[in-house]
Coordinates of C-alpha atoms and ligand atoms in Angstrom, one line a residue:
M1 CA -71.6 -27.6 -53.1
L2 CA -74.8 -27.7 -51.1
Q3 CA -78.0 -26.5 -52.7
E4 CA -81.1 -25.3 -51.0
V5 CA -84.3 -27.3 -51.8
H6 CA -87.5 -25.3 -51.7
V7 CA -90.6 -26.9 -50.2
G8 CA -94.2 -25.8 -50.0
H9 CA -96.1 -25.0 -46.9
K10 CA -97.8 -27.7 -44.8
S11 CA -99.8 -27.4 -41.7
L12 CA -99.8 -30.0 -38.9
A13 CA -103.4 -29.1 -38.0
D14 CA -104.5 -30.7 -41.3
Y15 CA -103.3 -34.1 -39.9
Q16 CA -105.5 -34.1 -36.8
S17 CA -108.2 -36.1 -38.4
V18 CA -105.9 -38.9 -39.6
V19 CA -103.9 -39.6 -36.4
V20 CA -104.7 -40.0 -32.7
K21 CA -105.0 -36.9 -30.5
P22 CA -102.3 -37.8 -27.9
L23 CA -99.8 -37.9 -30.7
M24 CA -100.7 -34.4 -31.9
E25 CA -100.6 -33.2 -28.3
E26 CA -97.1 -34.7 -27.7
I27 CA -95.9 -33.0 -30.9
K28 CA -97.2 -29.6 -29.7
E29 CA -95.6 -30.0 -26.3
L30 CA -92.2 -31.0 -27.7
A31 CA -92.3 -28.3 -30.3
D32 CA -92.9 -25.6 -27.7
S33 CA -89.7 -26.4 -26.0
L34 CA -87.8 -26.4 -29.3
R35 CA -89.3 -23.3 -30.9
G36 CA -86.8 -21.2 -33.0
K37 CA -84.2 -24.0 -33.1
R38 CA -82.3 -24.1 -36.4
V39 CA -82.4 -27.5 -38.1
L40 CA -80.7 -28.4 -41.4
H41 CA -81.4 -31.7 -43.3
I42 CA -78.8 -32.7 -45.9
N43 CA -79.2 -35.6 -48.4
A44 CA -78.1 -36.3 -51.9
T45 CA -81.2 -35.7 -54.0
S46 CA -84.4 -33.7 -54.1
F47 CA -85.9 -36.1 -56.5
G48 CA -86.5 -39.9 -56.5
G49 CA -86.3 -42.3 -53.7
G50 CA -87.7 -42.4 -50.2
V51 CA -85.5 -39.8 -48.5
A52 CA -86.6 -37.0 -50.8
E53 CA -90.2 -38.2 -50.4
I54 CA -90.0 -37.9 -46.6
L55 CA -88.2 -34.5 -46.6
Y56 CA -90.8 -32.9 -48.8
T57 CA -93.3 -33.3 -45.9
L58 CA -91.1 -33.4 -42.8
V59 CA -89.3 -30.1 -43.5
P60 CA -92.5 -28.0 -43.9
L61 CA -94.1 -29.7 -40.9
M62 CA -91.0 -28.9 -38.8
R63 CA -91.3 -25.3 -39.9
D64 CA -95.0 -25.3 -39.2
V65 CA -94.4 -26.3 -35.6
G66 CA -91.9 -23.5 -35.1
L67 CA -88.4 -24.9 -35.9
D68 CA -86.4 -22.9 -38.4
T69 CA -85.7 -25.8 -40.8
D70 CA -83.9 -26.0 -44.1
W71 CA -83.1 -28.8 -46.5
R72 CA -80.0 -28.9 -48.8
V73 CA -78.7 -31.4 -51.2
I74 CA -75.1 -32.2 -52.0
M75 CA -74.3 -31.4 -55.6
A76 CA -71.3 -33.0 -57.2
P77 CA -70.0 -34.3 -60.5
Q78 CA -71.3 -37.7 -61.7
E79 CA -68.3 -39.6 -60.4
F80 CA -69.4 -38.7 -56.9
Y81 CA -72.8 -40.4 -57.3
E82 CA -71.2 -43.4 -59.0
T83 CA -69.0 -43.7 -56.0
T84 CA -71.8 -43.3 -53.5
K85 CA -73.9 -45.9 -55.3
V86 CA -71.0 -48.3 -54.8
M87 CA -71.2 -47.4 -51.1
H88 CA -75.0 -47.9 -51.1
N89 CA -74.7 -51.3 -52.6
A90 CA -71.8 -52.3 -50.4
L91 CA -73.7 -51.2 -47.3
Q92 CA -76.5 -53.6 -48.4
G93 CA -73.9 -56.4 -48.6
N94 CA -72.4 -56.2 -52.1
P95 CA -68.8 -57.6 -52.0
V96 CA -67.5 -54.7 -54.1
S97 CA -66.3 -51.7 -52.0
L98 CA -64.6 -48.4 -52.8
N99 CA -61.3 -48.4 -54.6
P100 CA -58.7 -45.8 -53.7
V101 CA -59.7 -43.5 -56.6
Q102 CA -63.3 -43.6 -55.5
R103 CA -62.4 -42.9 -51.9
E104 CA -60.4 -39.9 -53.1
T105 CA -63.4 -38.6 -55.2
F106 CA -65.7 -39.1 -52.3
E107 CA -63.5 -37.3 -49.8
E108 CA -62.6 -34.5 -52.2
Q109 CA -66.2 -33.8 -53.2
S110 CA -67.3 -33.9 -49.6
R111 CA -64.6 -31.4 -48.7
I112 CA -65.7 -29.1 -51.4
A113 CA -69.4 -29.4 -50.4
S114 CA -68.5 -28.6 -46.8
E115 CA -67.2 -25.2 -47.7
S116 CA -70.7 -24.0 -48.4
L117 CA -72.2 -25.3 -45.2
G118 CA -72.1 -22.1 -43.1
G119 CA -73.0 -22.2 -39.4
G120 CA -75.6 -21.3 -36.8
F121 CA -77.4 -24.6 -36.7
D122 CA -78.7 -26.4 -33.6
F123 CA -79.2 -29.7 -35.3
I124 CA -77.8 -31.0 -38.5
V125 CA -79.4 -34.2 -39.8
V126 CA -77.3 -35.9 -42.5
H127 CA -79.2 -38.6 -44.4
D128 CA -77.4 -41.7 -45.7
P129 CA -73.8 -42.1 -46.7
Q130 CA -73.5 -39.5 -49.5
P131 CA -73.1 -36.4 -47.3
L132 CA -71.5 -38.4 -44.3
L133 CA -68.1 -36.7 -44.5
L134 CA -69.5 -33.2 -44.1
R135 CA -69.2 -33.6 -40.3
H136 CA -65.5 -34.6 -40.8
F137 CA -64.7 -31.6 -43.0
S138 CA -66.8 -29.0 -41.2
G139 CA -65.9 -29.6 -37.6
D140 CA -68.8 -29.5 -35.1
L141 CA -69.9 -25.9 -35.9
G142 CA -71.5 -25.9 -32.4
A143 CA -74.4 -28.1 -33.7
N144 CA -75.7 -31.5 -32.7
W145 CA -74.9 -33.7 -35.6
I146 CA -77.2 -36.7 -36.4
W147 CA -76.4 -39.3 -39.0
R148 CA -79.7 -40.8 -40.3
C149 CA -79.1 -44.0 -42.1
H150 CA -82.1 -45.3 -44.2
I151 CA -80.3 -48.3 -45.7
D152 CA -80.5 -51.9 -44.7
T153 CA -77.1 -52.2 -43.1
S154 CA -77.7 -55.5 -41.4
S155 CA -74.8 -57.2 -43.2
P156 CA -72.6 -54.5 -44.7
N157 CA -69.5 -55.1 -46.6
Q158 CA -66.9 -55.1 -43.8
S159 CA -64.2 -53.2 -45.6
L160 CA -66.6 -50.3 -46.3
A161 CA -68.0 -50.5 -42.7
R162 CA -64.5 -50.2 -41.3
Y163 CA -63.8 -47.2 -43.6
M164 CA -67.1 -45.4 -42.5
L165 CA -67.0 -46.1 -38.8
P166 CA -64.6 -43.4 -37.7
F167 CA -66.6 -40.8 -39.8
I168 CA -69.9 -41.9 -38.3
E169 CA -68.4 -41.8 -34.8
L170 CA -67.8 -38.0 -35.2
Y171 CA -71.6 -37.6 -35.0
D172 CA -73.5 -37.1 -31.7
T173 CA -76.1 -39.7 -32.6
A174 CA -76.9 -42.2 -35.4
V175 CA -80.4 -43.1 -36.3
F176 CA -81.3 -46.4 -38.0
S177 CA -84.7 -47.8 -39.2
M178 CA -84.2 -51.1 -37.4
E179 CA -82.2 -52.5 -34.5
Q180 CA -80.4 -55.0 -36.7
Y181 CA -79.1 -52.2 -38.9
V182 CA -77.0 -50.6 -36.2
F183 CA -73.3 -51.0 -37.2
S184 CA -71.6 -53.4 -34.9
G185 CA -68.8 -51.7 -32.9
L186 CA -70.4 -48.3 -33.4
N187 CA -69.4 -46.3 -30.4
I188 CA -71.9 -43.4 -30.2
P189 CA -75.5 -43.2 -29.0
T190 CA -77.9 -44.7 -31.5
R191 CA -81.7 -44.5 -32.0
V192 CA -84.1 -46.6 -34.0
F193 CA -87.1 -45.1 -35.6
M194 CA -88.9 -45.9 -38.9
P195 CA -89.7 -43.7 -41.8
A196 CA -93.3 -42.7 -42.6
I197 CA -95.6 -41.6 -45.4
D198 CA -97.6 -38.4 -45.9
P199 CA -101.3 -39.4 -45.9
L200 CA -102.3 -36.0 -47.3
S201 CA -99.8 -35.7 -50.2
T202 CA -100.9 -36.0 -53.8
K203 CA -99.3 -39.5 -53.7
N204 CA -101.4 -40.7 -50.8
M205 CA -104.6 -38.7 -50.7
A206 CA -107.8 -40.6 -51.3
L207 CA -108.6 -40.9 -55.0
S208 CA -112.0 -42.1 -56.2
P209 CA -111.9 -45.3 -58.2
E210 CA -113.3 -43.3 -61.2
D211 CA -110.4 -40.8 -61.0
A212 CA -107.8 -43.6 -60.6
D213 CA -109.3 -45.4 -63.6
Y214 CA -109.2 -42.3 -65.7
V215 CA -105.6 -41.5 -64.9
V216 CA -104.3 -45.0 -65.6
S217 CA -106.4 -45.2 -68.7
Q218 CA -104.2 -42.5 -70.1
F219 CA -101.4 -45.0 -70.0
G220 CA -103.4 -47.7 -71.8
V221 CA -104.7 -49.6 -68.8
D222 CA -108.5 -50.0 -69.1
A223 CA -110.9 -50.6 -66.3
G224 CA -111.5 -54.3 -66.0
P225 CA -108.4 -56.5 -66.3
P226 CA -106.6 -57.3 -63.1
V227 CA -103.5 -55.2 -62.5
M228 CA -100.3 -56.2 -60.7
L229 CA -98.1 -53.3 -59.7
Q230 CA -94.7 -52.6 -58.4
V231 CA -93.5 -49.0 -57.8
S232 CA -89.8 -48.6 -57.3
R233 CA -86.6 -47.3 -58.7
F234 CA -85.0 -49.5 -61.3
D235 CA -82.5 -51.2 -59.0
P236 CA -81.5 -54.9 -58.8
W237 CA -82.3 -54.8 -55.0
K238 CA -86.0 -54.1 -55.9
D239 CA -86.0 -57.2 -58.1
P240 CA -88.2 -56.0 -61.0
L241 CA -87.0 -58.9 -63.1
G242 CA -88.3 -61.3 -60.4
V243 CA -91.6 -59.4 -60.5
I244 CA -91.8 -60.0 -64.2
D245 CA -91.1 -63.7 -63.7
A246 CA -93.9 -63.9 -61.0
Y247 CA -96.3 -62.1 -63.4
R248 CA -95.6 -64.7 -66.1
I249 CA -96.6 -67.4 -63.7
V250 CA -99.8 -65.5 -62.7
K251 CA -100.5 -64.9 -66.4
K252 CA -100.9 -68.7 -67.0
E253 CA -103.9 -68.7 -64.6
F254 CA -105.2 -65.1 -65.2
A255 CA -104.8 -64.6 -68.9
S256 CA -106.0 -61.0 -68.8
V257 CA -103.7 -59.8 -66.0
K258 CA -101.5 -56.8 -66.7
L259 CA -98.3 -55.8 -64.9
A260 CA -97.3 -52.2 -64.3
L261 CA -93.7 -51.4 -63.2
V262 CA -93.5 -47.8 -62.3
G263 CA -90.0 -46.6 -61.5
S264 CA -88.6 -43.2 -61.2
M265 CA -85.0 -42.2 -62.1
A266 CA -83.4 -40.7 -59.0
T267 CA -80.8 -38.1 -59.8
D268 CA -78.3 -39.7 -57.4
D269 CA -78.8 -43.2 -59.0
P270 CA -76.6 -43.6 -62.0
E271 CA -77.2 -47.3 -62.3
G272 CA -80.9 -46.6 -62.9
W273 CA -80.6 -46.3 -66.7
S274 CA -78.8 -49.5 -67.4
F275 CA -81.1 -51.5 -65.1
F276 CA -84.1 -49.8 -66.7
T277 CA -82.8 -51.2 -70.1
S278 CA -82.3 -54.7 -68.6
T279 CA -85.9 -54.6 -67.2
V280 CA -87.3 -53.6 -70.6
E281 CA -85.4 -56.4 -72.3
H282 CA -86.5 -58.9 -69.7
A283 CA -90.2 -57.9 -70.4
G284 CA -89.7 -58.5 -74.1
D285 CA -92.5 -57.7 -76.4
D286 CA -95.3 -58.5 -73.9
G287 CA -97.9 -55.8 -74.5
D288 CA -99.4 -56.5 -71.1
V289 CA -96.3 -55.4 -69.3
L290 CA -96.2 -51.6 -68.9
I291 CA -92.9 -50.1 -67.8
L292 CA -93.2 -46.4 -66.9
S293 CA -91.2 -43.8 -65.2
N294 CA -91.2 -40.1 -64.5
L295 CA -90.0 -39.7 -68.1
N296 CA -93.5 -40.7 -69.1
N297 CA -94.9 -38.0 -66.8
V298 CA -95.6 -40.4 -64.0
G299 CA -95.6 -38.1 -61.1
N300 CA -97.1 -38.4 -57.6
L301 CA -100.7 -38.3 -58.7
E302 CA -100.1 -41.0 -61.3
V303 CA -98.3 -43.2 -58.8
N304 CA -101.3 -42.7 -56.5
A305 CA -103.7 -43.7 -59.4
F306 CA -101.8 -46.8 -60.2
Q307 CA -101.7 -47.9 -56.6
S308 CA -105.4 -47.1 -56.2
R309 CA -106.3 -49.0 -59.3
A310 CA -104.1 -52.1 -58.8
D311 CA -105.6 -55.3 -57.7
V312 CA -102.4 -56.5 -56.1
I313 CA -99.3 -54.5 -55.2
V314 CA -95.9 -56.1 -55.0
Q315 CA -92.7 -55.0 -53.4
K316 CA -90.5 -57.9 -54.1
S317 CA -87.2 -56.5 -52.8
I318 CA -84.2 -58.5 -51.9
R319 CA -82.9 -55.8 -49.5
E320 CA -85.1 -52.9 -48.3
G321 CA -84.2 -50.4 -45.6
F322 CA -87.9 -49.7 -45.1
G323 CA -89.8 -49.5 -48.3
L324 CA -92.2 -46.5 -48.3
T325 CA -94.0 -48.0 -51.2
V326 CA -95.3 -50.8 -48.9
S327 CA -97.0 -48.3 -46.5
E328 CA -98.2 -46.3 -49.5
A329 CA -99.9 -49.5 -50.9
L330 CA -101.4 -50.5 -47.5
W331 CA -102.7 -47.0 -46.9
K332 CA -104.7 -47.5 -50.1
I333 CA -106.3 -50.7 -48.7
K334 CA -104.4 -52.8 -51.2
P335 CA -103.4 -56.4 -50.5
T336 CA -99.6 -56.3 -50.7
V337 CA -97.0 -58.9 -51.3
G338 CA -93.6 -58.0 -50.2
G339 CA -90.1 -59.6 -50.0
N340 CA -89.4 -60.9 -46.5
V341 CA -86.5 -58.6 -45.9
G342 CA -85.5 -55.4 -44.1
G343 CA -88.3 -53.1 -43.1
I344 CA -91.0 -54.9 -45.1
P345 CA -92.0 -57.4 -42.4
S346 CA -92.6 -54.5 -40.0
Q347 CA -95.3 -53.2 -42.4
I348 CA -96.6 -56.5 -43.7
K349 CA -97.7 -58.9 -41.0
D350 CA -97.8 -62.1 -43.0
G351 CA -101.4 -63.2 -43.6
E352 CA -102.8 -60.2 -41.7
T353 CA -101.9 -57.1 -43.7
G354 CA -100.5 -58.8 -46.7
Y355 CA -98.0 -61.6 -47.6
L356 CA -94.3 -62.0 -47.2
V357 CA -92.5 -64.0 -49.8
D358 CA -89.0 -65.4 -50.4
S359 CA -89.2 -66.5 -54.0
V360 CA -90.7 -65.8 -57.4
E361 CA -93.0 -68.8 -57.1
Q362 CA -94.2 -67.8 -53.7
C363 CA -94.8 -64.3 -54.9
A364 CA -96.9 -65.6 -57.9
E365 CA -98.8 -67.9 -55.6
R366 CA -99.8 -65.2 -53.2
C367 CA -100.7 -62.8 -56.0
M368 CA -103.0 -65.5 -57.5
W369 CA -104.6 -66.1 -54.1
I370 CA -105.3 -62.4 -53.8
L371 CA -106.8 -62.2 -57.3
D372 CA -108.9 -65.2 -56.4
H373 CA -110.1 -63.9 -53.0
P374 CA -111.1 -60.2 -53.4
E375 CA -113.2 -60.1 -50.2
E376 CA -110.6 -61.6 -47.9
S377 CA -107.9 -59.5 -49.6
R378 CA -109.8 -56.3 -49.0
A379 CA -110.1 -57.2 -45.3
M380 CA -106.4 -57.7 -45.2
G381 CA -106.0 -54.3 -47.0
R382 CA -108.1 -52.7 -44.3
A383 CA -106.0 -54.2 -41.5
G384 CA -103.0 -52.9 -43.4
K385 CA -104.4 -49.4 -43.5
E386 CA -104.9 -49.3 -39.8
H387 CA -101.4 -50.7 -39.2
V388 CA -100.0 -47.8 -41.2
R389 CA -102.2 -45.3 -39.4
A390 CA -100.9 -46.5 -36.1
H391 CA -97.2 -46.6 -37.0
F392 CA -96.2 -45.1 -40.3
L393 CA -97.7 -41.7 -40.8
M394 CA -95.7 -38.5 -40.9
P395 CA -96.8 -37.0 -37.6
R396 CA -95.3 -40.0 -35.8
L397 CA -91.9 -39.4 -37.6
L398 CA -92.1 -35.7 -36.7
R399 CA -92.7 -36.7 -33.1
D400 CA -89.7 -39.0 -33.1
Y401 CA -87.4 -36.3 -34.4
L402 CA -88.7 -33.8 -31.9
R403 CA -88.1 -36.3 -29.1
L404 CA -84.6 -36.8 -30.3
F405 CA -83.8 -33.1 -30.6
S406 CA -85.3 -32.4 -27.2
E407 CA -83.3 -35.2 -25.6
I408 CA -79.9 -34.5 -27.2
G409 CA -80.4 -30.8 -27.1
Q410 CA -80.8 -30.9 -23.3
A411 CA -77.8 -33.2 -23.0
S412 CA -75.5 -30.9 -24.9
Ligands
LIG1 N1 -91.5 -43.4 -56.4 C1 -92.1 -42.5 -57.2 N2 -92.2 -42.8 -58.5 C2 -91.6 -43.9 -59.0 C3 -90.9 -44.8 -58.2 C4 -90.9 -44.5 -56.8 O1 -92.7 -41.5 -56.8 O2 -91.7 -44.0 -60.3 C5 -91.5 -43.1 -54.9 C6 -92.3 -44.1 -54.1 O3 -93.7 -43.8 -54.3 C7 -91.8 -43.9 -52.7 C8 -90.3 -43.6 -53.0 O4 -90.2 -43.2 -54.4 O5 -92.4 -42.8 -52.1 C9 -89.4 -44.8 -52.8 O6 -89.2 -45.0 -51.5 P1 -88.8 -46.4 -50.9 O7 -88.6 -46.3 -49.5 O8 -89.9 -47.4 -51.3 O9 -87.5 -46.9 -51.7 P2 -86.1 -46.2 -52.0 O10 -86.2 -45.7 -53.4 O11 -85.9 -45.1 -51.0 O12 -85.1 -47.3 -51.9

């Protein structure tokens, strides 16, 4: 079944002081021509992970500019999410693809969900593979269907790609975050635009150092010792174990350094629990490694506080569709060290807005340099913030969707 997600109100006018005027004007112009259009976003979870993060802001902003926009999540038994996690991993290159039983689960649950879709939409935006088959089971419903893939699909498992391709080709348009993610052989129009963060959300609004210190002190991190931080789901592709290894190298030089790993449990990520346990085991009994999640009441404000308090932020991913956490870190003027993969290099310009790394050793080395050079690192953080302002704030993403709607709406 498909369940409605309720979002709060947001006003585009509040963003005018954080982005440039021509962008705001373009949004207004595009929105005028789309006023009253019905838009539906569908994804797999309202909690945890980047897509939910984006929709909590994008949906209310679309409403604010005059589009009648809703957001629904696909609700299904646990086997469905286990299956779609296999798909997610295979799309990122894992050799294991769906077995026949999993395909059947995926198709049957998609069919059931499609029964509650209803009609009357102008644009239906389906995010990621979980709800992909809704288009197949629903017919076109007189809507423009957009498949928005957020995953790094630069080298997908070929058997899964072959299975998915005919279903993707039922869509009018597919949107990817980077050119190299576009499935080879995909025979429908495609677009490339990147995700964005909400600079005004509780997660990204400016927090004073005092407030940040106070919030993180509740979790046992005092003001003073240097803090390394990675914020991400407990997922092997995010390489928290590699972050712990890098921290251990840093610890030899900076004895007082602490590591915070903050990772939420997304409801559509059944692997999260077992990998959380492996991460805790890998950390052992080191009291300077803090492993926290939403289960410790680490919500958006707490993530903000950890990011604002950290001395160096790491996103040591092995695969990363985009990595909102990188923009979140740069927005807080933090020198950031990221894996040289997927969407991270578009945010981190090596040596300018942070450092890109390919190994644990390199990660440790860059973190140590940052801890040793606070002034230079802060200058890099400032450059990072302006880079995010120019490219990765929500009004730009809203503009990209409005452009897309207006172009495909006119064509249809
Ligand atoms: N996040 C969070 N709490 C956590 C871990 C992650 O709020 O404990 C958020 C993080 O701040 C970011 C999003 O979840 O906004 C993760 O998005 P990203 O694109 O980095 O990765 P994804 O999880 O989508 O692969």
